[in-house]
Phi, psi and omega in degrees: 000346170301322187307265189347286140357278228265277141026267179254031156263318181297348186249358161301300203297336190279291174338323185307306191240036151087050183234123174296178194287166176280159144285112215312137181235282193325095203286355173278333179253017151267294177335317197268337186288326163310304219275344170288312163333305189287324170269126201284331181255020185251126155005288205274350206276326179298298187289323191307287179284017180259344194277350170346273205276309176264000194258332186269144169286127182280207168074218170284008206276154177354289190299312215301313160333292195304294178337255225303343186251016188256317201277017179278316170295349184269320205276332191264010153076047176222345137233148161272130162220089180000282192304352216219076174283147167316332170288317204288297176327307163292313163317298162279010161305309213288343160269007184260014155091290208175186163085217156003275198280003174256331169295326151277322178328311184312266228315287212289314169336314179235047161262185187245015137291096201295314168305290179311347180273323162338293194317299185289347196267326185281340164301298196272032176265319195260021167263186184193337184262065175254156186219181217317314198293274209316289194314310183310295166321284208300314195285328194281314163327294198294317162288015176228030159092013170304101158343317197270327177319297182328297188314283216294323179288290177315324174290355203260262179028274171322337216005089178256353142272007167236321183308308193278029165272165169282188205249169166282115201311164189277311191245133171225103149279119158236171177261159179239180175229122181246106191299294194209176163246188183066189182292154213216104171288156183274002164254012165279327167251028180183084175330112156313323173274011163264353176321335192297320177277014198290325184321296192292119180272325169304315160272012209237322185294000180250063203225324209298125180049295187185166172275336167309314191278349181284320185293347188276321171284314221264344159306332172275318208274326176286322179319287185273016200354312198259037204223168176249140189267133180237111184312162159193129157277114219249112196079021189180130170354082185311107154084057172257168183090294135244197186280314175076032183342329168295319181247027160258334159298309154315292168339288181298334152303323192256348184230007193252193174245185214234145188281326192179090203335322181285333156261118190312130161049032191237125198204107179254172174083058158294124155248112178250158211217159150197164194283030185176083116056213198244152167269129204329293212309300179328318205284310183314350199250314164313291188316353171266337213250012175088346205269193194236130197234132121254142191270089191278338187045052184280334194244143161220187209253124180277134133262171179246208179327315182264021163112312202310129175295116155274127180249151186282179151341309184260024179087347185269145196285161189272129200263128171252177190236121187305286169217166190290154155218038175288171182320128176095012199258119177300129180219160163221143134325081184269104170268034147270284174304348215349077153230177210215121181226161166247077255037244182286000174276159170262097163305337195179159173244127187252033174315296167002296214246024168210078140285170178305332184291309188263008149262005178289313168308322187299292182303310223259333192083067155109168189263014188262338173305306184330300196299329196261280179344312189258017161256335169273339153286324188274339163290301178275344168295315179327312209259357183256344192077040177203161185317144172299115195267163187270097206269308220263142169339064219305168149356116140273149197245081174239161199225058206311054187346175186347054188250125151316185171241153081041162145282325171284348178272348144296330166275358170284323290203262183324321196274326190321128170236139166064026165231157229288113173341117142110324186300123145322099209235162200224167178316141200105288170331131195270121195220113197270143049020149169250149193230149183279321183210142212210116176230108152258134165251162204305329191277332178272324203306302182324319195274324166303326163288330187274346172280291185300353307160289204263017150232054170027042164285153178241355189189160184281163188291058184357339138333320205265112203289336186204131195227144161219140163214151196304175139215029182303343202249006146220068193286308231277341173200142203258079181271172186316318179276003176290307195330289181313305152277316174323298209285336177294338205279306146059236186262031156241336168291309177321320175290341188236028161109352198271159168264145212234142178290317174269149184247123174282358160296297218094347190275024186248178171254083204315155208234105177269030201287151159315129171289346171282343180273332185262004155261025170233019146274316185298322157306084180222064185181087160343328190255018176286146146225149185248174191204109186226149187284057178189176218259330193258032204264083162211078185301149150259050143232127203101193172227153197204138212205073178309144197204144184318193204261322206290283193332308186294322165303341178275316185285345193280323199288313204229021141088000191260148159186126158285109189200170181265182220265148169230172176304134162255191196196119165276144172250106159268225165189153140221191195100184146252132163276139179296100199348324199244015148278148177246160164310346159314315173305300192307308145003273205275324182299315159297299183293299188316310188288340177246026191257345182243019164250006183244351177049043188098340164256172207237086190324325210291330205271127163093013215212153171301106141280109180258136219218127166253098169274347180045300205278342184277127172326119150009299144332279189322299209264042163305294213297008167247282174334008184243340187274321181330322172299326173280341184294349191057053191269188178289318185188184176193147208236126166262069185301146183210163168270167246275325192260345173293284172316337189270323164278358162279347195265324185286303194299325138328305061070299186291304201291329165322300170303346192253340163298318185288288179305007159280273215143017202316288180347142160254182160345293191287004198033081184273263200311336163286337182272291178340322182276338190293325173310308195290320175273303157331307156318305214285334184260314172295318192309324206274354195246002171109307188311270180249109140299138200327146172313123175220161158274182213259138182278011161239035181283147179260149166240174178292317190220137139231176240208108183247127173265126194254123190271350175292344180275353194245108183254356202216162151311159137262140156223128199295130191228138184269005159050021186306295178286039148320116180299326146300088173319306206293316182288004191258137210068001201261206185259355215268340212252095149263122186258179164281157191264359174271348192305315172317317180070087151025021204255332205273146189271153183225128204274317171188163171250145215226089128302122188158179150094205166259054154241340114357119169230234185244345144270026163246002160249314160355300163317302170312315137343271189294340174279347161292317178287324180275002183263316145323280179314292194295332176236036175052348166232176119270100163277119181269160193225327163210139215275139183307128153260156199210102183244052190343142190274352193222169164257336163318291201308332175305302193282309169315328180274321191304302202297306174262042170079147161182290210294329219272314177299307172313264202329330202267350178248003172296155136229035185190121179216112188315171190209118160247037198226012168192056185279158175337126175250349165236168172297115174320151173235353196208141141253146167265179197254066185225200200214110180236123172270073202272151198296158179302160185141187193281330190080227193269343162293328175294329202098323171313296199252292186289188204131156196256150179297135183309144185094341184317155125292074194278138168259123155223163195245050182267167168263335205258132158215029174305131166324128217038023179270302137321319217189133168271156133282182167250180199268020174221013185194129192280141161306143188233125169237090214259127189273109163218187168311145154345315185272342183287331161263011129341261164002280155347294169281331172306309164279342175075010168195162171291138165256167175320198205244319193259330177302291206294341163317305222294337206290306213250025191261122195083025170251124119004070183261163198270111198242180223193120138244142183282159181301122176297330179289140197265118202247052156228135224249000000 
């Protein structure tokens, strides 16, 4: 009785802050809650069955087993339980998803009782989540003459599990909520420093925005009973920055419907709306939950009589507002008509957001049934011997005649399943892929194991050449809930095939590396595609694809992702860079230069950057493919040349090798198979047979966008712009300055070196400006203090080798230990040089932070509000993105410097520099 006892001692503590009991994984306290069940004199018996039937988790997890074979035993009358009728019994089988309970359905379904196998044969008509050991089974039945088998395969056929769902209603009313204005980041609706709870989805919900804006909601929701609440980002882009799974399960907690009365805290068809639609990645995470993203376009840009964008004072254009959506505005949703109306007015055409494919998620609760749906239809037409009939939306297919391809439209191209044999297929197009590599990282990973779970995957999918998870994002302090959560999640991706950053043995030396850095080592094939849980999963080798925690459980399960072919938008350059720049400018000098050849809007969003850097390493050119998330494109394609890629593959190649002697490697030698891909490529590039990936020179893009670098004379810096009189205008990543706009004057709180924009020559950098600032004033002094976060343990032991780190330590007053890491979070920094362990840092947010209210300078990705930095109640926090040297500088002075500070700074230093390709990187 202790397991129990503990139990609802854990739900006294939860009633403490307005939380329902958790819901139960755990198969010793479902086994002790069954045997309270059986006995008719327990205490316990009442509560006991309500935690059954409403508490336990489903899918593979521990209780679902117990669950499925007790209630296997009610349906075969060998236990009775009042309350739990045979029928009753089956009904929640038919709600636990997959796993477990599909494995009992098979046994009554092909059992010899015939009315129960009836019974279970029509539950498992209305399943969808089987994976081979079911299929096999199912198949092995019909051929060996089972009737029920038969049934069940012809309704798979048929796919009448999706057909006989209801249809998706004509009208959906709602009221809205205008969450904020400007772009509305995904951590106002799932917090980075709350990760540690995203698992507990109840306790993680309450984190959503505010408590105020949670009483606001739930005021409309009494207000409106029959009506759905609609988040909305008000002048500006709903859910940037990631995908964020967390923070579309919250969103769907408070305004969506419940997935399933039997199932605890799981609630899908969330609707969000922004005046600039949804952010692409974002908008994929609706689509698992079944939900609806619309692009109100409520505001536009005013002209005047002759067409001309009228602009304010500072250049920006005036924006008027078309029709209202403020808090409280009845608007209804016709998904017939796909318009948007306010009664009888028509507002607006919202086709976008019910094409055929997403109103098939919309009928189905989400897009994953749909995917499992069309391989058990394509399994069982297979297995019947007869045609695919035609149920499902088809494909669109376009097919441009003497048009080229893209570089993504070649790898789409290459990666393509289930789409029409010899075709070409070009942007637009709906295309399921195959994906080569797969990455979850930690604050997301529990929930990416609880999406497999509950579509009763056991392993990863033999498709995928390499999956890794992470443990950077909470490398920086090992607390109690890291204690707690880490090591399970761990060895539960290690058991289902992943190379793991921690080894749940212990014998390896756990590896806190950024994750974007080890799947762009792991990336060792140009024609890859990736799928990684997390916004800045933008290799520059492959095409990469950030994505919730649900996808990457979809691509780790069945090796697969489905999406359309997207547009693309080319990048050159000409010119020359200037010696005393570093690539980080140049960087930020493309998105500025091309919001202003654009005349303020941003071609870039939602759309493929294909970047021709051709010269830069792999390393080098991350930092422009890692910012592509703030350009807010979709993804981004690096081209490079043919001796360039052979030598990023090669540096690959190494660091792999250095994952294999830790002791990395699993069972399956994922990482030795890796290096075998990489010497391959590296031999077809060299005999000529495929040269590094480049497009075709009558490929069309949506834009293309030339950066003339003779024009980039200054840093640049990405500025968060808080006291804008336009809220919309605050935060986003667009307001890039010159580093003279400041006049050396703005006081700088701290510095940030670290995250993955960073490569090992930027600390290098940092190196050398500590020696020369010594030699030229006899100390280093800081005025304010530095943080220094290596994105690998690679870049450490490389820096060690080559005197790098040794120079950091003599000028250090702080250096991780890992044989003793943090166990709380800094609340304080000095005017010292803190050598803090690799990982994300003060970029994720979760565990470090800069004191609230700072001015932080950083070579961070992130400048969201609290996200680096809180503010206070007299001063807003600022996390203004520049280059290595600018935030060197910076803390060294305790301010930005001038234009002549910073020459004199970097003058004889090794800065990461950039020339464009002489070469025509088109075939």
């Amino acid at each position: 009785m202790n397991i129990y006892n503990d139990y609802l001692k854990e739900i006294e503590d939860r009633k403490t802050q307005g939380l329902n009991p958790k819901p139960i994984d755990s198969a010793d306290l479902v086994s002790e809650i069954i045997t309270q069940i059986k006995d008719s004199n327990n205490a316990n018996r009442e509560d006991s069955i309500s935690f059954f039937i409403y508490n336990t988790v489903p899918g593979t997890t521990p209780a679902a087993g117990v669950k499925a074979s007790f209630l296997k035993e009610v349906v075969l009358g060998e236990s009775v339980v009042n309350e739990i009728t045979p029928a009753f019994a089956l009904e929640l089988l038919s709600q636990m998803k997959g796993g477990p309970s599909i494995k009992v359905l098979l046994d009554l379904a092909l059992g010899n009782e015939v009315t129960i196998a009836k019974a279970a044969t029509e539950v498992l008509k209305t399943q969808v989540y089987l994976y081979e050991a079911d299929t096999d089974r199912l198949e092995a039945a019909f051929k060996s003459g089972s009737a029920f088998a038969k049934e069940i395969l012809v309704s798979y056929a048929k796919a009448e599990f999706f057909t006989k769902l209801p249809e998706v209603v004509e009208e959906i009313q709602v009221v809205t909520y205008v969450a904020g204005e400007g772009d509305i980041s995904t951590d106002l609706l799932s917090p980075g420093n709350q990760a540690h709870s995203r698992s507990d989805r109840e306790l993680h919900g309450k984190c959503l925005i505010s408590p105020e804006a949670q009483d606001e909601i739930k005021a409309l929701q009494a207000q409106h009973p029959d009506k759905s609440v609609m988040l909305i980002a008000e002048k500006g882009t709903m859910g940037v920055g990631s995908s964020r799974m967390s923070g579309v399960n919250n969103v769907a907690l408070w305004t969506g419907k419940k997935a399933s009365p039997y199932v605890p805290f799981i609630n899908i068809a969330p609707i969000v709306a922004g005046t600039n639609g949804i952010s692409p990645i974002f908008l994929t995470t609706v689509d698992v939950t079944g939900g609806i993203g619309l692009d109100l376009q409520n505001w536009v840009k005013k002209t005047d009589a002759n067409g001309v964008v009228v602009r304010n004072e500072n250049g920006e254009p005036i924006l008027e507002e078309v029709y209202s959506v403020a808090t409280g505005t009845v608007l209804t949703i016709n998904t017939k008509t796909k318009k948007l109306y306010n009664g009888d007015k028509e507002l607006i055409d919202i086709s976008k957001a019910f094409t055929p494919q997403k109103m098939e998620f919309i009928k189905a609760g989400g897009s994953y049934a749909i995917v499992f749906g069309k391989k058990l239809q394509t399994f069982a037409s297979k297995t019947l011997g007869i045609d695919i009939v035609s149920v499902f939306a088809p494909s669109k297919e376009i097919s441009i005649e003497g048009q080229g391809l893209t570089a993504v439209e070649k790898i789409f191209n290459k990666n393509a399943v289930g789409s029409t044999p010899g075709k070409v297929l070009h942007a637009g197009s709906d295309v399921r892929v195959t994906v080569n590599i797969v990455g979850s990282q930690d604050t997301t990973g529990l929930m990416t194991s609880q999406e497999l779970e509950s579509m009763a995957a056991t392993v990863i999918s033999p498709i995928v050449d390499g999956a890794y998870q992470s443990g950077c994002h909470t490398a920086s302090v090992w607390d109690n809930k890291s204690k707690a959560n880490i090591p399970r999640l761990m060895k539960f991706m290690n058991d289902f095939g992943l190379i793991t950053a921690r080894d749940p043995k212990g014998n390896y030396h756990a590896m806190t590396d950024v994750i974007h850095k080890v799947l762009n080592d792991i990336t060792v094939d140009e024609w890859a595609i990736i799928i990684g849980g997390d916004s800045h999963t933008r290799m520059s080798k492959g095409v990469a694809f950030g994505a919730d925690s649900g996808t990457v459980a979809l691509a780790l399960a069945t090796g697969e992702a489905s999406m359309p072919i997207p547009e693309s938008v080319k990048v050159t350059f000409k010119g020359d860079m200037k010696e005393y720049m570093d690539f980080r400018d140049v960087v930020h000098a493309t998105q500025s230069q091309m919001l202003k050849q654009f005349g303020g809007e941003n071609v870039f969003q939602g759309r493929i950057i294909e970047v021709h850097l051709g010269t830069l390493t792999a390393d080098q050119a991350f930092t422009f493919t890692d910012w592509t998330a703030e350009m807010k494109a979709k993804a981004s394609i690096c081209i490079s040349e043919d001796d360039t890629l052979i030598e990023s593959l090669e540096i690959a190649k190494g660091r792999i090798q250095i994952m294999i002697a830790k002791g990395m490697d699993n069972e399956n030698q994922v990482l030795k198979g890796l290096i075998a891909i990489a010497n391959n490529r590296i031999a077809a590039i060299r005999s000529g047979d495929k040269p590094a990936l480049i497009p075709d020179a009558n490929a069309k893009y949506f834009a293309e966008v030339v950066i003339d670098l003779d024009i980039v004379a200054e840093p640049m810096i990405a500025d968060p712009d808080v006291n804008n009189a336009d809220v919309s205008k605050r935060y986003t990543h667009d307001t890039i300055r010159p580093l003279s706009f400041y006049g050396g004057v703005k006081k700088v709180d701290l510095g940030f070196v670290g995250s993955c924009m960073v490569h090992k020559g930027d600390l290098k950098i940092l190196s050398q400006m500590l020696k020369n600032i010594d030699e030229q004033h006899g100390k280093v002094e800081f005025k304010a203090p530095l943080v220094v976060a290596p994105p690998t343990y690679n870049i450490v032991d490389e820096l060690k080798a080559e005197g790098d780190w040794e120079v950091l330590q003599k000028y250090s007053g702080f250096e991780f230990d890992d044989n003793a890491p943090k166990g709380e979070a800094r609340t304080g920094y000095e005017n010292i040089l803190y050598l803090e362990r690799p990982g994300c840092n003060l970029c994720m947010g979760n565990q470090e932070k800069a004191a609230k209210g700072d001015t932080v300078m950083a070579t961070s990705t992130r400048l969201f509000q609290g996200r680096v930095v809180e503010d206070t109640e007299g001063k807003k926090g600022e996390s203004l993105l520049s280059s290595t040297p600018v935030v060197v500088l910076s803390t060294i002075l305790g301010r930005t410097p001038t234009l002549e500070e910073y020459k004199a700074a970097v003058k004889g230093i090794n800065l990461t520099q950039f020339a464009p390709s002489h070469k025509l990187l088109v075939r």
